[in-house]
């Protein structure tokens, strides 16, 4: 079942997608934390690094949240998701007709790597994280 996310929660997920540790910004309200945890879009850890269950009160009131691959997928725009999932070759190279703007929006998210070995056209290939996100079922 798909979870309808507010524009604020989507913005938090998009911000976390660019964070090297995948951390969501501090200050997300308790209800928003609950929505992200219950939907599996983020998780919380205890002091020892163990993932807390979404129902654990420490997850709602505790420290930082970390985005999951499902959260990364939920944060993608339709063109970004299409670029990661449609017309991708077996070696992970994106469809050559993917707009360069879309490719450049996926690179800071760690979902694609770009190269231009010949100087003729931009080549974009999914990273292992991009493969993981692309392989998730559509909600």
Short mmCIF file of N, CA and C in Angstrom, two decimals:
data_model
loop_
_atom_site.label_atom_id
_atom_site.label_comp_id
_atom_site.label_asym_id
_atom_site.label_seq_id
_atom_site.Cartn_x
_atom_site.Cartn_y
_atom_site.Cartn_z
N UNK A 1 0.85 -1.18 0.00
CA UNK A 1 0.00 0.00 0.00
C UNK A 1 0.89 1.24 0.00
N UNK A 2 0.62 2.16 -0.87
CA UNK A 2 1.40 3.38 -0.97
C UNK A 2 1.01 4.35 0.14
N UNK A 3 2.01 5.06 0.64
CA UNK A 3 1.78 6.05 1.68
C UNK A 3 1.83 7.43 1.04
N UNK A 4 0.78 8.23 1.22
CA UNK A 4 0.79 9.59 0.71
C UNK A 4 1.67 10.43 1.63
N UNK A 5 2.66 11.04 1.07
CA UNK A 5 3.59 11.86 1.85
C UNK A 5 3.34 13.33 1.60
N UNK A 6 3.46 14.10 2.66
CA UNK A 6 3.34 15.54 2.52
C UNK A 6 4.54 16.07 1.75
N UNK A 7 4.40 17.26 1.23
CA UNK A 7 5.54 17.86 0.51
C UNK A 7 6.72 18.08 1.46
N UNK A 8 6.46 18.34 2.73
CA UNK A 8 7.54 18.53 3.69
C UNK A 8 8.30 17.23 3.91
N UNK A 9 7.58 16.10 4.04
CA UNK A 9 8.26 14.83 4.23
C UNK A 9 9.04 14.42 2.98
N UNK A 10 8.48 14.69 1.81
CA UNK A 10 9.22 14.42 0.57
C UNK A 10 10.51 15.25 0.51
N UNK A 11 10.41 16.50 0.92
CA UNK A 11 11.60 17.36 0.95
C UNK A 11 12.64 16.81 1.91
N UNK A 12 12.21 16.30 3.06
CA UNK A 12 13.15 15.70 4.02
C UNK A 12 13.82 14.46 3.42
N UNK A 13 13.04 13.63 2.72
CA UNK A 13 13.62 12.44 2.09
C UNK A 13 14.62 12.84 0.99
N UNK A 14 14.28 13.85 0.22
CA UNK A 14 15.19 14.29 -0.84
C UNK A 14 16.49 14.85 -0.25
N UNK A 15 16.38 15.55 0.86
CA UNK A 15 17.58 16.08 1.52
C UNK A 15 18.43 14.93 2.04
N UNK A 16 17.79 13.92 2.63
CA UNK A 16 18.53 12.77 3.15
C UNK A 16 19.20 11.98 2.02
N UNK A 17 18.59 11.99 0.84
CA UNK A 17 19.17 11.28 -0.30
C UNK A 17 20.51 11.84 -0.72
N UNK A 18 20.76 13.10 -0.41
CA UNK A 18 22.03 13.72 -0.78
C UNK A 18 23.04 13.70 0.37
N UNK A 19 22.60 13.31 1.57
CA UNK A 19 23.49 13.25 2.73
C UNK A 19 24.36 12.00 2.63
N UNK A 20 25.67 12.13 2.85
CA UNK A 20 26.56 10.96 2.73
C UNK A 20 26.17 9.79 3.64
N UNK A 21 25.62 10.08 4.81
CA UNK A 21 25.18 9.02 5.72
C UNK A 21 23.69 8.72 5.60
N UNK A 22 23.00 9.43 4.72
CA UNK A 22 21.58 9.21 4.53
C UNK A 22 20.73 9.68 5.69
N UNK A 23 21.22 10.63 6.46
CA UNK A 23 20.49 11.12 7.64
C UNK A 23 19.42 12.11 7.22
N UNK A 24 18.25 11.95 7.82
CA UNK A 24 17.19 12.93 7.63
C UNK A 24 17.48 14.12 8.52
N UNK A 25 17.01 15.30 8.14
CA UNK A 25 17.26 16.49 8.94
C UNK A 25 16.62 16.36 10.33
N UNK A 26 17.24 16.99 11.30
CA UNK A 26 16.68 17.02 12.65
C UNK A 26 15.43 17.88 12.65
N UNK A 27 14.58 17.67 13.62
CA UNK A 27 13.42 18.52 13.78
C UNK A 27 12.16 18.04 13.09
N UNK A 28 12.15 16.82 12.57
CA UNK A 28 10.92 16.29 11.98
C UNK A 28 9.96 15.98 13.13
N UNK A 29 8.75 16.44 13.00
CA UNK A 29 7.76 16.25 14.06
C UNK A 29 7.46 14.77 14.27
N UNK A 30 6.96 14.47 15.47
CA UNK A 30 6.70 13.10 15.86
C UNK A 30 5.78 12.39 14.88
N UNK A 31 4.72 13.04 14.43
CA UNK A 31 3.81 12.41 13.47
C UNK A 31 4.54 12.07 12.18
N UNK A 32 5.34 12.99 11.67
CA UNK A 32 6.11 12.75 10.45
C UNK A 32 7.09 11.61 10.62
N UNK A 33 7.77 11.58 11.78
CA UNK A 33 8.68 10.46 12.06
C UNK A 33 7.92 9.14 12.02
N UNK A 34 6.73 9.13 12.63
CA UNK A 34 5.92 7.92 12.64
C UNK A 34 5.53 7.47 11.25
N UNK A 35 5.15 8.41 10.40
CA UNK A 35 4.78 8.09 9.02
C UNK A 35 5.97 7.46 8.29
N UNK A 36 7.14 8.07 8.40
CA UNK A 36 8.33 7.56 7.71
C UNK A 36 8.75 6.19 8.24
N UNK A 37 8.68 6.01 9.55
CA UNK A 37 9.06 4.73 10.16
C UNK A 37 8.08 3.62 9.77
N UNK A 38 6.80 3.89 9.90
CA UNK A 38 5.78 2.87 9.61
C UNK A 38 5.78 2.46 8.13
N UNK A 39 6.07 3.40 7.25
CA UNK A 39 6.09 3.12 5.82
C UNK A 39 7.39 2.45 5.39
N UNK A 40 8.36 2.35 6.30
CA UNK A 40 9.65 1.73 5.96
C UNK A 40 10.54 2.63 5.13
N UNK A 41 10.28 3.94 5.15
CA UNK A 41 11.07 4.89 4.37
C UNK A 41 12.29 5.39 5.13
N UNK A 42 12.30 5.15 6.44
CA UNK A 42 13.42 5.56 7.29
C UNK A 42 13.46 4.60 8.48
N UNK A 43 14.60 4.60 9.16
CA UNK A 43 14.71 3.81 10.38
C UNK A 43 15.50 4.59 11.42
N UNK A 44 15.33 4.17 12.67
CA UNK A 44 16.06 4.76 13.79
C UNK A 44 16.91 3.66 14.42
N UNK A 45 18.00 4.05 15.03
CA UNK A 45 18.89 3.10 15.71
C UNK A 45 18.95 3.44 17.19
N UNK A 46 19.23 2.40 18.00
CA UNK A 46 19.47 2.67 19.41
C UNK A 46 20.94 3.07 19.58
N UNK A 47 21.37 3.26 20.79
CA UNK A 47 22.74 3.71 21.04
C UNK A 47 23.82 2.74 20.60
N UNK A 48 23.45 1.46 20.40
CA UNK A 48 24.43 0.45 19.99
C UNK A 48 24.40 0.17 18.50
N UNK A 49 23.60 0.90 17.76
CA UNK A 49 23.56 0.72 16.31
C UNK A 49 22.54 -0.29 15.82
N UNK A 50 21.69 -0.80 16.69
CA UNK A 50 20.65 -1.73 16.28
C UNK A 50 19.43 -0.97 15.79
N UNK A 51 18.83 -1.47 14.72
CA UNK A 51 17.61 -0.84 14.20
C UNK A 51 16.47 -1.06 15.16
N UNK A 52 15.78 0.02 15.45
CA UNK A 52 14.61 -0.05 16.31
C UNK A 52 13.37 -0.36 15.48
N UNK A 53 12.46 -1.10 16.06
CA UNK A 53 11.18 -1.34 15.41
C UNK A 53 10.41 -0.02 15.35
N UNK A 54 9.63 0.20 14.29
CA UNK A 54 8.87 1.45 14.19
C UNK A 54 7.96 1.70 15.39
N UNK A 55 7.49 0.63 16.03
CA UNK A 55 6.60 0.80 17.17
C UNK A 55 7.34 1.14 18.47
N UNK A 56 8.64 1.04 18.47
CA UNK A 56 9.44 1.35 19.67
C UNK A 56 9.37 2.85 19.93
N UNK A 57 8.95 3.27 21.13
CA UNK A 57 8.87 4.71 21.42
C UNK A 57 10.20 5.44 21.21
N UNK A 58 11.30 4.75 21.39
CA UNK A 58 12.60 5.41 21.19
C UNK A 58 12.79 5.83 19.73
N UNK A 59 12.15 5.12 18.80
CA UNK A 59 12.24 5.49 17.39
C UNK A 59 11.52 6.81 17.12
N UNK A 60 10.40 7.02 17.79
CA UNK A 60 9.64 8.25 17.59
C UNK A 60 10.30 9.45 18.24
N UNK A 61 10.91 9.24 19.39
CA UNK A 61 11.44 10.36 20.16
C UNK A 61 12.96 10.43 20.16
N UNK A 62 13.60 9.42 19.60
CA UNK A 62 15.05 9.30 19.71
C UNK A 62 15.83 10.17 18.76
N UNK A 63 16.99 9.66 18.45
CA UNK A 63 17.96 10.39 17.63
C UNK A 63 17.59 10.45 16.17
N UNK A 64 18.60 10.58 15.34
CA UNK A 64 18.37 10.79 13.91
C UNK A 64 17.75 9.59 13.21
N UNK A 65 17.09 9.88 12.12
CA UNK A 65 16.55 8.86 11.24
C UNK A 65 17.46 8.73 10.04
N UNK A 66 17.52 7.52 9.48
CA UNK A 66 18.30 7.25 8.28
C UNK A 66 17.36 6.77 7.19
N UNK A 67 17.56 7.25 5.99
CA UNK A 67 16.70 6.88 4.87
C UNK A 67 17.00 5.45 4.44
N UNK A 68 15.96 4.74 4.02
CA UNK A 68 16.09 3.38 3.49
C UNK A 68 16.09 3.44 1.97
N UNK A 69 16.44 2.35 1.30
CA UNK A 69 16.30 2.35 -0.17
C UNK A 69 14.88 2.67 -0.61
N UNK A 70 13.89 2.19 0.14
CA UNK A 70 12.49 2.51 -0.19
C UNK A 70 12.24 4.01 -0.06
N UNK A 71 12.85 4.64 0.91
CA UNK A 71 12.73 6.08 1.06
C UNK A 71 13.38 6.83 -0.09
N UNK A 72 14.53 6.31 -0.53
CA UNK A 72 15.19 6.94 -1.69
C UNK A 72 14.31 6.84 -2.92
N UNK A 73 13.68 5.68 -3.11
CA UNK A 73 12.79 5.51 -4.27
C UNK A 73 11.60 6.45 -4.17
N UNK A 74 11.02 6.57 -2.98
CA UNK A 74 9.86 7.44 -2.79
C UNK A 74 10.20 8.91 -3.06
N UNK A 75 11.45 9.28 -2.87
CA UNK A 75 11.87 10.67 -3.05
C UNK A 75 12.13 11.03 -4.51
N UNK A 76 12.18 10.04 -5.38
CA UNK A 76 12.47 10.31 -6.79
C UNK A 76 11.28 10.93 -7.50
N UNK A 77 11.59 11.79 -8.45
CA UNK A 77 10.55 12.33 -9.32
C UNK A 77 10.22 11.27 -10.38
N UNK A 78 9.07 11.37 -11.03
CA UNK A 78 8.75 10.38 -12.08
C UNK A 78 9.84 10.26 -13.16
N UNK A 79 10.42 11.37 -13.68
CA UNK A 79 11.48 11.20 -14.68
C UNK A 79 12.72 10.48 -14.11
N UNK A 80 13.06 10.75 -12.86
CA UNK A 80 14.21 10.08 -12.25
C UNK A 80 13.95 8.58 -12.13
N UNK A 81 12.77 8.22 -11.67
CA UNK A 81 12.44 6.81 -11.52
C UNK A 81 12.42 6.11 -12.88
N UNK A 82 11.87 6.76 -13.87
CA UNK A 82 11.84 6.19 -15.22
C UNK A 82 13.27 5.97 -15.72
N UNK A 83 14.14 6.93 -15.53
CA UNK A 83 15.52 6.81 -15.99
C UNK A 83 16.22 5.62 -15.33
N UNK A 84 15.92 5.35 -14.07
CA UNK A 84 16.56 4.24 -13.35
C UNK A 84 15.98 2.88 -13.71
N UNK A 85 14.76 2.85 -14.23
CA UNK A 85 14.07 1.57 -14.38
C UNK A 85 13.66 1.18 -15.79
N UNK A 86 13.63 2.11 -16.71
CA UNK A 86 13.14 1.80 -18.06
C UNK A 86 14.26 1.93 -19.08
N UNK A 87 14.42 0.90 -19.87
CA UNK A 87 15.40 0.93 -20.95
C UNK A 87 16.84 0.88 -20.49
N UNK A 88 17.10 0.38 -19.31
CA UNK A 88 18.46 0.27 -18.79
C UNK A 88 19.06 -1.03 -19.31
N UNK A 89 20.29 -0.95 -19.82
CA UNK A 89 20.93 -2.14 -20.38
C UNK A 89 21.37 -3.09 -19.27
N UNK A 90 21.77 -4.28 -19.66
CA UNK A 90 22.18 -5.31 -18.69
C UNK A 90 23.37 -4.87 -17.84
N UNK A 91 24.21 -4.00 -18.38
CA UNK A 91 25.37 -3.54 -17.61
C UNK A 91 25.06 -2.30 -16.77
N UNK A 92 23.78 -1.87 -16.75
CA UNK A 92 23.37 -0.74 -15.93
C UNK A 92 23.44 0.60 -16.62
N UNK A 93 23.79 0.63 -17.89
CA UNK A 93 23.84 1.89 -18.62
C UNK A 93 22.43 2.39 -18.87
N UNK A 94 22.21 3.66 -18.53
CA UNK A 94 20.88 4.23 -18.73
C UNK A 94 20.57 4.39 -20.20
N UNK A 95 19.30 4.45 -20.50
CA UNK A 95 18.83 4.67 -21.85
C UNK A 95 19.49 5.93 -22.40
N UNK A 96 20.02 5.86 -23.60
CA UNK A 96 20.70 6.99 -24.22
C UNK A 96 19.80 8.18 -24.47
N UNK A 97 18.50 7.98 -24.41
CA UNK A 97 17.56 9.09 -24.62
C UNK A 97 17.18 9.81 -23.34
N UNK A 98 17.78 9.39 -22.21
CA UNK A 98 17.50 10.05 -20.94
C UNK A 98 18.04 11.46 -20.98
N UNK A 99 17.24 12.43 -20.59
CA UNK A 99 17.67 13.83 -20.60
C UNK A 99 18.87 14.04 -19.68
N UNK A 100 19.79 14.85 -20.11
CA UNK A 100 20.99 15.08 -19.31
C UNK A 100 20.66 15.70 -17.96
N UNK A 101 19.58 16.51 -17.91
CA UNK A 101 19.19 17.10 -16.63
C UNK A 101 18.80 16.01 -15.62
N UNK A 102 18.12 14.99 -16.09
CA UNK A 102 17.73 13.90 -15.22
C UNK A 102 18.95 13.12 -14.76
N UNK A 103 19.86 12.86 -15.67
CA UNK A 103 21.10 12.15 -15.30
C UNK A 103 21.85 12.95 -14.24
N UNK A 104 21.99 14.24 -14.45
CA UNK A 104 22.72 15.08 -13.50
C UNK A 104 21.99 15.23 -12.16
N UNK A 105 20.68 15.02 -12.15
CA UNK A 105 19.96 15.07 -10.87
C UNK A 105 20.12 13.76 -10.09
N UNK A 106 20.41 12.67 -10.78
CA UNK A 106 20.60 11.37 -10.11
C UNK A 106 22.01 11.18 -9.56
N UNK A 107 22.98 11.84 -10.16
CA UNK A 107 24.37 11.66 -9.73
C UNK A 107 24.61 12.09 -8.28
N UNK A 108 24.14 13.25 -7.81
CA UNK A 108 24.38 13.63 -6.42
C UNK A 108 23.66 12.73 -5.42
N UNK A 109 22.69 11.96 -5.90
CA UNK A 109 21.97 11.03 -5.03
C UNK A 109 22.72 9.71 -4.90
N UNK A 110 23.80 9.57 -5.65
CA UNK A 110 24.59 8.35 -5.60
C UNK A 110 23.97 7.20 -6.37
N UNK A 111 23.00 7.49 -7.24
CA UNK A 111 22.29 6.44 -7.96
C UNK A 111 22.88 6.15 -9.33
N UNK A 112 23.62 7.10 -9.90
CA UNK A 112 24.30 6.89 -11.18
C UNK A 112 25.69 7.50 -11.13
N UNK A 113 26.53 6.94 -11.97
CA UNK A 113 27.86 7.51 -12.21
C UNK A 113 27.90 7.94 -13.65
N UNK A 114 28.56 9.03 -13.93
CA UNK A 114 28.64 9.51 -15.30
C UNK A 114 30.09 9.49 -15.77
N UNK A 115 30.22 9.30 -17.05
CA UNK A 115 31.55 9.35 -17.67
C UNK A 115 31.37 9.82 -19.10
N UNK A 116 32.42 10.29 -19.65
CA UNK A 116 32.39 10.78 -21.02
C UNK A 116 33.73 10.42 -21.65
N UNK A 117 34.00 9.11 -21.82
CA UNK A 117 35.32 8.71 -22.28
C UNK A 117 35.67 9.16 -23.69
N UNK A 118 34.69 9.28 -24.56
CA UNK A 118 34.98 9.62 -25.95
C UNK A 118 34.81 11.10 -26.23
N UNK A 119 34.20 11.82 -25.32
CA UNK A 119 33.95 13.23 -25.54
C UNK A 119 32.74 13.48 -26.42
N UNK A 120 32.11 12.41 -26.89
CA UNK A 120 30.97 12.57 -27.79
C UNK A 120 29.64 12.70 -27.07
N UNK A 121 29.40 11.83 -26.09
CA UNK A 121 28.13 11.90 -25.38
C UNK A 121 28.31 11.39 -23.96
N UNK A 122 27.42 11.82 -23.13
CA UNK A 122 27.46 11.46 -21.73
C UNK A 122 26.99 10.02 -21.54
N UNK A 123 27.78 9.22 -20.83
CA UNK A 123 27.38 7.87 -20.48
C UNK A 123 27.03 7.85 -19.01
N UNK A 124 25.91 7.28 -18.69
CA UNK A 124 25.49 7.19 -17.29
C UNK A 124 25.18 5.74 -16.97
N UNK A 125 25.70 5.29 -15.85
CA UNK A 125 25.52 3.91 -15.43
C UNK A 125 25.04 3.90 -13.98
N UNK A 126 24.09 3.01 -13.68
CA UNK A 126 23.61 2.89 -12.30
C UNK A 126 24.73 2.39 -11.39
N UNK A 127 24.74 2.92 -10.18
CA UNK A 127 25.65 2.43 -9.15
C UNK A 127 24.98 1.23 -8.48
N UNK A 128 25.68 0.61 -7.53
CA UNK A 128 25.06 -0.50 -6.81
C UNK A 128 23.84 -0.01 -6.02
N UNK A 129 23.93 1.20 -5.46
CA UNK A 129 22.77 1.77 -4.78
C UNK A 129 21.64 2.01 -5.78
N UNK A 130 21.97 2.50 -6.97
CA UNK A 130 20.96 2.69 -8.01
C UNK A 130 20.31 1.38 -8.41
N UNK A 131 21.12 0.30 -8.49
CA UNK A 131 20.56 -1.02 -8.78
C UNK A 131 19.58 -1.45 -7.70
N UNK A 132 19.95 -1.23 -6.44
CA UNK A 132 19.10 -1.60 -5.32
C UNK A 132 17.77 -0.86 -5.37
N UNK A 133 17.85 0.45 -5.58
CA UNK A 133 16.63 1.28 -5.63
C UNK A 133 15.77 0.88 -6.83
N UNK A 134 16.39 0.64 -7.96
CA UNK A 134 15.64 0.28 -9.18
C UNK A 134 14.96 -1.08 -9.05
N UNK A 135 15.54 -1.99 -8.29
CA UNK A 135 15.00 -3.34 -8.16
C UNK A 135 13.82 -3.44 -7.20
N UNK A 136 13.58 -2.38 -6.44
CA UNK A 136 12.46 -2.41 -5.49
C UNK A 136 11.13 -2.47 -6.24
N UNK A 137 10.16 -3.18 -5.67
CA UNK A 137 8.85 -3.21 -6.32
C UNK A 137 8.17 -1.85 -6.26
N UNK A 138 7.37 -1.58 -7.26
CA UNK A 138 6.61 -0.33 -7.28
C UNK A 138 5.49 -0.44 -6.26
N UNK A 139 5.40 0.56 -5.37
CA UNK A 139 4.35 0.48 -4.33
C UNK A 139 2.95 0.56 -4.92
#
